Tab-separated table of C-alpha atoms in Angstrom:
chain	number	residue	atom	x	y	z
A	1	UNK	CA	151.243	119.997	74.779
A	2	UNK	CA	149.137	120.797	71.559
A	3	UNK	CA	145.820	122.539	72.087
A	4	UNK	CA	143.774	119.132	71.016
A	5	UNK	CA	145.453	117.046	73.493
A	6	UNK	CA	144.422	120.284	76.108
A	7	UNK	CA	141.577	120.329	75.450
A	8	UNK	CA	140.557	116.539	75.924
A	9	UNK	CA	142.622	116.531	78.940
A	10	UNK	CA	140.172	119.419	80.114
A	11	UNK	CA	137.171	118.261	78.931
A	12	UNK	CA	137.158	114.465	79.342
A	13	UNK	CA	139.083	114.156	82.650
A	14	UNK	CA	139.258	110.632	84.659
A	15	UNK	CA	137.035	109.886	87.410
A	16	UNK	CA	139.318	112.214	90.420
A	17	UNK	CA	138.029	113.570	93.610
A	18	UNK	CA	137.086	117.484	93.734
A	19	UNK	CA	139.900	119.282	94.930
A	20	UNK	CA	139.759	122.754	96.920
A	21	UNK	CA	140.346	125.918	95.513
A	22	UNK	CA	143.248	127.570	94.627
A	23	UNK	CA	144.035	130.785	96.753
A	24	UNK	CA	145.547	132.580	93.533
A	25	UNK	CA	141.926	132.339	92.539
A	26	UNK	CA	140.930	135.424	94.492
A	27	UNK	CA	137.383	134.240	95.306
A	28	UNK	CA	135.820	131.466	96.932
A	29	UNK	CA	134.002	128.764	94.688
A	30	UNK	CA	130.510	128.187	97.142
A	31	UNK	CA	128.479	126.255	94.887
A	32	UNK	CA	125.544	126.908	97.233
A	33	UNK	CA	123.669	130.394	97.857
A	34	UNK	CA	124.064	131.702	101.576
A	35	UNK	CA	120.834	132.307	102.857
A	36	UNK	CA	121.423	135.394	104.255
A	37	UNK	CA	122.614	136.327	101.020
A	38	UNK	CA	120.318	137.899	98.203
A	39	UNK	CA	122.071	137.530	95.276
A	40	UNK	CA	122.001	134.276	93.420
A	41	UNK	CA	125.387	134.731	91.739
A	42	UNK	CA	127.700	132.155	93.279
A	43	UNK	CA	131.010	132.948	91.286
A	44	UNK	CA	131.084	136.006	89.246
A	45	UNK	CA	135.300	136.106	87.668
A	46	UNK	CA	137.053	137.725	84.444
A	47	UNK	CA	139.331	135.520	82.388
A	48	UNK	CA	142.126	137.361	79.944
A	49	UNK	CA	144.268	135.632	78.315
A	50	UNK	CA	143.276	132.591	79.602
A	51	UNK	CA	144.059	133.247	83.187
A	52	UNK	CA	141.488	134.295	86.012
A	53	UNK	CA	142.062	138.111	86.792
A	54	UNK	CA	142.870	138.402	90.429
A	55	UNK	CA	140.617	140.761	92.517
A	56	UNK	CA	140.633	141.399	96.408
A	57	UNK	CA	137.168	141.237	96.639
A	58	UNK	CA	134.272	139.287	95.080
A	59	UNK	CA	133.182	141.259	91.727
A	60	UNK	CA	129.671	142.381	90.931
A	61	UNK	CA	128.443	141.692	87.052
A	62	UNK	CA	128.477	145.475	86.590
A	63	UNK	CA	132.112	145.754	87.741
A	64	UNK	CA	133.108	142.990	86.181
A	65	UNK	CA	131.666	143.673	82.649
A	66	UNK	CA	133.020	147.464	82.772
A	67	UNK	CA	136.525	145.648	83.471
A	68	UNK	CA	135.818	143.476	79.828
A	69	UNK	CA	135.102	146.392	78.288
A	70	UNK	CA	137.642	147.829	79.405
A	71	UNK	CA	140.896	146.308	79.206
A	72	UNK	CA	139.267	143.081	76.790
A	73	UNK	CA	138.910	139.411	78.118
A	74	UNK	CA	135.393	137.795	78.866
A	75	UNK	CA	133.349	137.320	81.987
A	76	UNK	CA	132.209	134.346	83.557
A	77	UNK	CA	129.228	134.526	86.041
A	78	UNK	CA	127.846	131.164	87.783
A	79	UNK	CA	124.057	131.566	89.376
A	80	UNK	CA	121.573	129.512	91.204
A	81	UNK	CA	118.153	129.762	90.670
A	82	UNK	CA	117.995	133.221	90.535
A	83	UNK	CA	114.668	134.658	90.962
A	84	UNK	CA	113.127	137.359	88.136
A	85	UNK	CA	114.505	140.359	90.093
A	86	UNK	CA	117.742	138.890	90.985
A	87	UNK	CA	118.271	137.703	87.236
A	88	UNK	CA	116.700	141.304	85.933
A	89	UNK	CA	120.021	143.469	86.872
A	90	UNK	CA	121.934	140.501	85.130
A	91	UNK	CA	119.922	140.524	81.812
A	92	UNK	CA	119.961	144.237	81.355
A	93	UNK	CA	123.861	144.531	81.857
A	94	UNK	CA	124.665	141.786	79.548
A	95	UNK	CA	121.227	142.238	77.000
A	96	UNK	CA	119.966	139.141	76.929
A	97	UNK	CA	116.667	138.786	74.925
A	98	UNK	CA	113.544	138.509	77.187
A	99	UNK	CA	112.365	135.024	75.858
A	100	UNK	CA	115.552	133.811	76.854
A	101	UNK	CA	115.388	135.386	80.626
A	102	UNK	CA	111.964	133.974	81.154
A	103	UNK	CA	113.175	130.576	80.250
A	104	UNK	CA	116.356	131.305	82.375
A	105	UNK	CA	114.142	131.860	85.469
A	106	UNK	CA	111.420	129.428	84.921
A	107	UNK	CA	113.305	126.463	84.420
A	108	UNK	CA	111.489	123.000	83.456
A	109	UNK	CA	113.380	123.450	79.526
A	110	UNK	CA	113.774	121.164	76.997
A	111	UNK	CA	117.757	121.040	75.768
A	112	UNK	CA	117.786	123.666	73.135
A	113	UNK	CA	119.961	125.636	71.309
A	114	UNK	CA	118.586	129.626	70.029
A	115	UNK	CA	120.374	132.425	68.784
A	116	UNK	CA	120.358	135.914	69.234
A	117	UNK	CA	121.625	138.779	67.448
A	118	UNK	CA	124.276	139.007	70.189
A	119	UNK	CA	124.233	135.971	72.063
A	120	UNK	CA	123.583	131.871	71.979
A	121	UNK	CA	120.837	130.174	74.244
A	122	UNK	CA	121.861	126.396	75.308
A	123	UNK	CA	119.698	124.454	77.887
A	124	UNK	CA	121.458	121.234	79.140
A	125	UNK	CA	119.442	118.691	81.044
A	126	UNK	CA	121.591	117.379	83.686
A	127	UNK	CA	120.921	113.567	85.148
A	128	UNK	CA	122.373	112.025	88.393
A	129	UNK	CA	121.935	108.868	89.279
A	130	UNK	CA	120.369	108.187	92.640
A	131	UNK	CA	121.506	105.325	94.718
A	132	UNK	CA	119.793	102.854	95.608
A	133	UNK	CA	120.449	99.062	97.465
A	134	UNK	CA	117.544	97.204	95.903
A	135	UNK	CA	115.262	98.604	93.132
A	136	UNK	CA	111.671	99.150	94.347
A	137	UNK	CA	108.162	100.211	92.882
A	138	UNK	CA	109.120	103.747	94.694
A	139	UNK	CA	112.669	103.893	94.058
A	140	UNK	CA	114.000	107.028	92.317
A	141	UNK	CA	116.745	106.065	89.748
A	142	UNK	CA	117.555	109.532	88.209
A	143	UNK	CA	117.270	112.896	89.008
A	144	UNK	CA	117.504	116.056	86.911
A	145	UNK	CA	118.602	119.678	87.079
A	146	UNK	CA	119.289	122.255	84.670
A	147	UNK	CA	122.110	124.307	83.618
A	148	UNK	CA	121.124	127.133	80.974
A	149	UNK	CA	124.131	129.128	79.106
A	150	UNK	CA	124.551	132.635	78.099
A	151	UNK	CA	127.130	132.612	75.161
A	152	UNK	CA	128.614	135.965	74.274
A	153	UNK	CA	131.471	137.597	72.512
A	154	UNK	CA	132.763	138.656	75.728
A	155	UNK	CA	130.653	137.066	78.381
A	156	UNK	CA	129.817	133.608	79.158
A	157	UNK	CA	126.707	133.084	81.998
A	158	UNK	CA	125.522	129.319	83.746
A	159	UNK	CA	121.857	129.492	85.422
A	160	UNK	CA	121.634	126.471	87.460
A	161	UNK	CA	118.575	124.790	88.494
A	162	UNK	CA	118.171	121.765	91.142
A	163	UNK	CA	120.357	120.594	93.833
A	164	UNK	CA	122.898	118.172	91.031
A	165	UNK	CA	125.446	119.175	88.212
A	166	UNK	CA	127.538	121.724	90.044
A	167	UNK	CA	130.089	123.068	87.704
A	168	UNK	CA	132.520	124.111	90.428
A	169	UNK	CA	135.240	121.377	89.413
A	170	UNK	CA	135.011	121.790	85.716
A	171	UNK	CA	135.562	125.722	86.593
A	172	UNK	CA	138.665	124.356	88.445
A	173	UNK	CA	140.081	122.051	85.376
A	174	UNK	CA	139.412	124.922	83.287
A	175	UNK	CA	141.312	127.608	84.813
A	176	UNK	CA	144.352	125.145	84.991
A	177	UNK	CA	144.244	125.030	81.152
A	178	UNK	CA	144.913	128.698	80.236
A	179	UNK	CA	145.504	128.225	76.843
A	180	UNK	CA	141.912	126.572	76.013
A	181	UNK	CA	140.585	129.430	78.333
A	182	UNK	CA	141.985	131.932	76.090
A	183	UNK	CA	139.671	130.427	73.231
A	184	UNK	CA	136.848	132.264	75.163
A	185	UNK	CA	133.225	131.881	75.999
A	186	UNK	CA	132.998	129.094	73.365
A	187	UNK	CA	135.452	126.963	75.202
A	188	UNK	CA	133.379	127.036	78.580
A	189	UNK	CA	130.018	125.873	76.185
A	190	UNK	CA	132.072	123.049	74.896
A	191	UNK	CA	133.264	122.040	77.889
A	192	UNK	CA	129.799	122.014	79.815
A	193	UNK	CA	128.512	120.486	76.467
A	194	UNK	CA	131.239	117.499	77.300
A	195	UNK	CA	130.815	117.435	81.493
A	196	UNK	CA	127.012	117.160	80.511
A	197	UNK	CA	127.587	113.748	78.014
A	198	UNK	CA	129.875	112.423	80.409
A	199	UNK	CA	127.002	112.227	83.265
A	200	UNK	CA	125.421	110.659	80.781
A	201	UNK	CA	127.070	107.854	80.005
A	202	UNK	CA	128.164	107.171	83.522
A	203	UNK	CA	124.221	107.208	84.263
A	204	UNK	CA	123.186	105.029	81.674
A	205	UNK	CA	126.316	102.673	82.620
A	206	UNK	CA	124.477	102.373	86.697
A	207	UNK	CA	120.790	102.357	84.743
A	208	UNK	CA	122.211	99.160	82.750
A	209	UNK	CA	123.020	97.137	85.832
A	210	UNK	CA	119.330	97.843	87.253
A	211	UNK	CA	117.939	96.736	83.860
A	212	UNK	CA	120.064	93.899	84.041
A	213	UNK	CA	118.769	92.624	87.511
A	214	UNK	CA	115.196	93.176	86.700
A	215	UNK	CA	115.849	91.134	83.621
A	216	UNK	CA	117.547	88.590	85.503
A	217	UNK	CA	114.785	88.142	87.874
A	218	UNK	CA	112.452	88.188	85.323
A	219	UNK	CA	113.981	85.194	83.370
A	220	UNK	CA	115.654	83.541	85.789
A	221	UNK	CA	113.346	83.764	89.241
A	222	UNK	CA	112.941	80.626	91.392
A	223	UNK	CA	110.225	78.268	90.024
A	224	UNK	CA	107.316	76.301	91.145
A	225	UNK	CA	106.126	73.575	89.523
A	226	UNK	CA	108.554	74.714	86.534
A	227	UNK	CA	106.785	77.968	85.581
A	228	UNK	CA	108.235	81.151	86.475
A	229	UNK	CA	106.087	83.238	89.244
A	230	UNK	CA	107.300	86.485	87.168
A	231	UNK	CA	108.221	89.879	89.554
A	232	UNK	CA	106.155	92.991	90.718
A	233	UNK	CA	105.287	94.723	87.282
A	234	UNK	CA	105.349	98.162	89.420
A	235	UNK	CA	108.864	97.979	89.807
A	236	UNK	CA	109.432	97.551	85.644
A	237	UNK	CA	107.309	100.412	85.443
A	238	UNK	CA	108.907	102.793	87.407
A	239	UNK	CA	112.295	101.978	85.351
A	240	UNK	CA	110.353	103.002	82.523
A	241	UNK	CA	109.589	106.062	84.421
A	242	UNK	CA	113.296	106.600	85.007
A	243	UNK	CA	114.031	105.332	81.452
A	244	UNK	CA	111.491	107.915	80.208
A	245	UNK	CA	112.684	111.026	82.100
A	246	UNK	CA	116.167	109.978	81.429
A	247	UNK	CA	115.193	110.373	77.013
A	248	UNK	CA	113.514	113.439	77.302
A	249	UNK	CA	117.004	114.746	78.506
A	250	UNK	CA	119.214	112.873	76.050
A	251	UNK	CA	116.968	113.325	73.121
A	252	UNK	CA	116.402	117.354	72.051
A	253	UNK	CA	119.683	117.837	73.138
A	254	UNK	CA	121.144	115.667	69.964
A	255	UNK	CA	120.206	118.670	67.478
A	256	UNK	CA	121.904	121.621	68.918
A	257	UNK	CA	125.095	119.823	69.402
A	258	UNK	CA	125.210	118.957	65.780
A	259	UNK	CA	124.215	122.634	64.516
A	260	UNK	CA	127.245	123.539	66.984
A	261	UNK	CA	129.508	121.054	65.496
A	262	UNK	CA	128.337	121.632	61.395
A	263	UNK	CA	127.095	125.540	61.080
A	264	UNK	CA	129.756	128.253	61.323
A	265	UNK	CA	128.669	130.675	64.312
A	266	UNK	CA	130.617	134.048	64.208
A	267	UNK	CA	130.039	133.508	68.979
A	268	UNK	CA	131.869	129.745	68.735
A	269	UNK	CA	135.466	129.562	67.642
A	270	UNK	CA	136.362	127.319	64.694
A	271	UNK	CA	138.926	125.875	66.590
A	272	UNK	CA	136.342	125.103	69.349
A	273	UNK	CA	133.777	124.132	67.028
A	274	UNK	CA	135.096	120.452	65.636
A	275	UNK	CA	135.446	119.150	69.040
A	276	UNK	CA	131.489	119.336	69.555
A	277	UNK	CA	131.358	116.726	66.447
A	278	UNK	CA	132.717	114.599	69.586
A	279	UNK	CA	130.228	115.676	72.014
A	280	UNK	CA	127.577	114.932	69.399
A	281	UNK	CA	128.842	111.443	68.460
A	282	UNK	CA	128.748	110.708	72.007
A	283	UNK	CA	125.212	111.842	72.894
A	284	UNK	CA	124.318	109.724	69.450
A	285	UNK	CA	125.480	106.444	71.283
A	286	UNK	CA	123.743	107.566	74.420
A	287	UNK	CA	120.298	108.260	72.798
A	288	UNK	CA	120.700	104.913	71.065
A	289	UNK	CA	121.173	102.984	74.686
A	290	UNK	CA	118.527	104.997	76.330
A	291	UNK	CA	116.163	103.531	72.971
A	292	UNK	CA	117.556	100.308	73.510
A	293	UNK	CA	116.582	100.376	77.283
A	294	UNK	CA	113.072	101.763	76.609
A	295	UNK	CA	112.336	98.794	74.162
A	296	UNK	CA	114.227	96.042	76.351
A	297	UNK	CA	112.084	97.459	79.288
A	298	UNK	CA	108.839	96.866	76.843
A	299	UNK	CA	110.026	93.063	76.509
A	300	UNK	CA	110.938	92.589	79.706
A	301	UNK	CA	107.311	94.079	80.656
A	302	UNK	CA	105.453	91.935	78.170
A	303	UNK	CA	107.768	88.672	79.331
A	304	UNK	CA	106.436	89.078	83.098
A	305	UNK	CA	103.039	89.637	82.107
A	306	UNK	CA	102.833	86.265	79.918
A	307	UNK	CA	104.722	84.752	82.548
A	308	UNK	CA	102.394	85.461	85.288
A	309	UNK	CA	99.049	84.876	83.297
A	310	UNK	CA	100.944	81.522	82.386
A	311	UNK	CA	101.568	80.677	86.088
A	312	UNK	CA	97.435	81.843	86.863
A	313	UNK	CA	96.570	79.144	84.094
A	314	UNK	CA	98.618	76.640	85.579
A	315	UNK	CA	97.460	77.203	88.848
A	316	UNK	CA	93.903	76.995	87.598
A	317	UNK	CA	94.836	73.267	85.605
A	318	UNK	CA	95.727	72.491	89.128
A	319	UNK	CA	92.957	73.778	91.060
A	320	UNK	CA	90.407	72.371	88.341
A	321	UNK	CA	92.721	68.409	88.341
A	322	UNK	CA	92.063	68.298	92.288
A	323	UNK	CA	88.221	68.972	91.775
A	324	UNK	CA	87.989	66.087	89.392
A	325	UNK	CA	89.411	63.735	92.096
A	326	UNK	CA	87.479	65.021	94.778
A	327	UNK	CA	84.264	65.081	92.934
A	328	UNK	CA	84.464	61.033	92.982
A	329	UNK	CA	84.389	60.290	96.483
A	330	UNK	CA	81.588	63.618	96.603
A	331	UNK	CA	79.120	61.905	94.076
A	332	UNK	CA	79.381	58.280	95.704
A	333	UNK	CA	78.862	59.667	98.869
A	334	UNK	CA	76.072	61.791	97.996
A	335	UNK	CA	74.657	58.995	96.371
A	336	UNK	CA	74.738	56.811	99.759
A	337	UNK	CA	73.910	59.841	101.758
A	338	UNK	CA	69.785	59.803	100.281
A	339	UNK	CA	68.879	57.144	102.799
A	340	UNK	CA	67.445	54.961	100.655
A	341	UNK	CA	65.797	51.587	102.365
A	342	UNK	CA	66.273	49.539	99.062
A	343	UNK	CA	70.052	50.008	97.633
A	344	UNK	CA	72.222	47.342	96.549
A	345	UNK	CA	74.093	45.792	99.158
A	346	UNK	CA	73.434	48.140	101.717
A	347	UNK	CA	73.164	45.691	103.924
A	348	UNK	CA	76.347	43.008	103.110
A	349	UNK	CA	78.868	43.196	105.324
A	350	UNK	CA	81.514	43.950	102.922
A	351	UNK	CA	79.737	46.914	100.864
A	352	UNK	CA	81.043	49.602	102.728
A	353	UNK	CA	84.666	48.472	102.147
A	354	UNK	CA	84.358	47.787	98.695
A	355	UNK	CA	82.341	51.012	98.185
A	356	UNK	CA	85.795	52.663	99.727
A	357	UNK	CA	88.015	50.794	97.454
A	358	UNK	CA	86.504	51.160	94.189
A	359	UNK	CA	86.209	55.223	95.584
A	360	UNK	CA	89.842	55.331	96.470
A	361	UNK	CA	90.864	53.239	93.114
A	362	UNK	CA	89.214	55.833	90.730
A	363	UNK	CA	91.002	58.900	92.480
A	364	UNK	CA	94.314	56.968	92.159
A	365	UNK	CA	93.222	56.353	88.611
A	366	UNK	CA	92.058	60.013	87.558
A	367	UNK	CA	95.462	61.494	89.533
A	368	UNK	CA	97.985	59.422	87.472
A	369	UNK	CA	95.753	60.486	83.956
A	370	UNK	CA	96.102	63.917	85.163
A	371	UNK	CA	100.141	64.096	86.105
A	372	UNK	CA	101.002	62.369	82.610
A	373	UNK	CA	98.947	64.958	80.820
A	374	UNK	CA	101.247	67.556	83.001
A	375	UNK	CA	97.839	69.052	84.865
A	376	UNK	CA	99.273	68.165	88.381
């Protein structure tokens, strides 16, 4: 198989369940810190030639980067939220620039892309999509995490932030593909580049089908008197919300993967390089959908809104149509109700009937003017 086909195979797998780890491996793959444990590093391995160096027992980033140097390949460490002084030992091994570190620890990045004299600085944005039965003015639709990368000539380190985007299965497809491993650190950033896109557009897929039902409900709700009663504007907002969080993800992130994919950069390999054209073209068509929600979410907002002041009007029209009837039958009987010892016909036998009847006829009368002008 060519190195292109490889590498897609790698990078853009189908939807398959996580699988365990291999024994030949030589380490565990715990994508959670043990308590008890006070390092954050969760995987710390050495890659040469493409294929993970065996070791009987887990590796330390000072063993493991003495190995590099040593006998050549590059190391890969995985952490989790590593805390200044666990990430301190880590920076001064590998030299990472202090600006860098402090955004490493911190968290709450924008995607970026900075370089180094010796190394590149990526911060992805990762989104899952939270599940939910019915969308509500509370409901959380995405969540986010962080995964910040360390890209050197002959090291390659993930700082993970939040409880989503583990990257133990793409560590898994990778290490089956020895010949895009042997590419080096710049084949891990591509393929985290790719995993990260790919959450993307499965989110925005699931984020669709909520805008969709709001929509639906929106334009198509059960009717009274046939005007639409509209739906809870705190549930459109919080999409927006959602909508909102999920752009400020997508959005920065568009820039660095084109300076990856267009500017030579001595750290990324050439041969690695065109494929982030791909990832780039696909966060493109993301960030356009995510617009596209954000506006359709502004119509949608500005449809209920008109629709419910239209259904307060018409239930005013209404309200106002039966206090013209009523105010008939009011003024005549207020009128009789004064006591008066002289009043015409107060006294005939048939004025009380015919003071009903001419009461009754004009009500009939002002109801049918008011239903053919539509106000009842």
């Amino acid at each position: 198989m060519s190195m292109i086909r490889d590498l897609r195979a790698v990078v853009r797998p189908s939807r398959v369940s996580l699988r365990k780890p291999t024994s030949t491996s030589g380490a565990s793959y715990d994508t959670t810190r043990d308590p008890a444990t006070p390092s954050a590093v969760v995987d710390c391995a050495i890659y040469r030639d493409g294929v993970r160096v065996r070791s009987d027992r887990p590796l330390s980033p000072h063993e493991a980067m003495r190995q590099v140097r040593r006998d050549g390949g590059f190391v890969w460490i995985g952490l989790h939220e590593p805390t200044e002084a666990e990430f301190a030992g880590v920076a001064s091994e590998f030299g990472l620039h202090p600006l860098a570190v402090e955004d490493a620890v911190q968290a709450h990045q924008r995607p970026k892309l900075e370089r180094y004299d010796d190394s590149l600085f990526t911060v992805f944005k990762t989104i899952h999509y939270v599940e939910h039965d019915r969308l509500t003015a509370t409901s959380e639709v995405v969540e986010t995490g962080e995964v910040m990368c360390f890209t050197g000539r002959d090291f390659f380190i993930t700082v993970r932030h939040g409880g989503q985007g583990s990257l133990r299965a793409l560590r898994h497809r990778l290490q089956d593909d020895p010949e895009l491993l042997a590419r080096g650190p710049s084949a891990v950033l591509h393929a985290i580049a790719d995993h990260v896109v790919d959450g993307y557009i499965a989110v925005a897929d699931a984020v669709q089908d909520d805008i969709d039902e709001v929509e639906t409900e929106v334009f198509s709700p059960g009717r009274r008197g046939g005007v639409s009663r509209g739906v809870d504007s705190a549930r459109i907002y919080q999409l927006k919300r959602e909508v909102l969080e999920f752009k400020r993800a997508v959005a920065p992130l568009l820039r660095p993967m084109q300076l990856l994919s267009e500017r030579p950069m001595r750290l990324v390999d050439p041969d690695i390089q065109k494929y982030f054209r791909d990832v780039a073209d696909h966060l493109a068509r993301v960030q356009e959908q995510v617009l596209g929600f954000d506006e359709l979410l502004n119509s949608i907002l500005q449809a209920n809104l008109a629709q419910a002041s239209v259904a307060q009007n018409e239930d005013m029209r209404k309200i106002t149509a039966w206090a013209a009837i009523i105010a008939v039958p009011t003024m005549v009987t207020g009128v009789y109700g004064m006591n008066f010892d002289h009043m015409p016909e107060l006294h005939w036998k048939y004025g009380y009937p015919l003071v009903l009847s001419v009461t009754v006829a004009a009500c009939v009368g002002i109801h049918r003017v008011l239903k053919r002008n539509g106000w009842l």
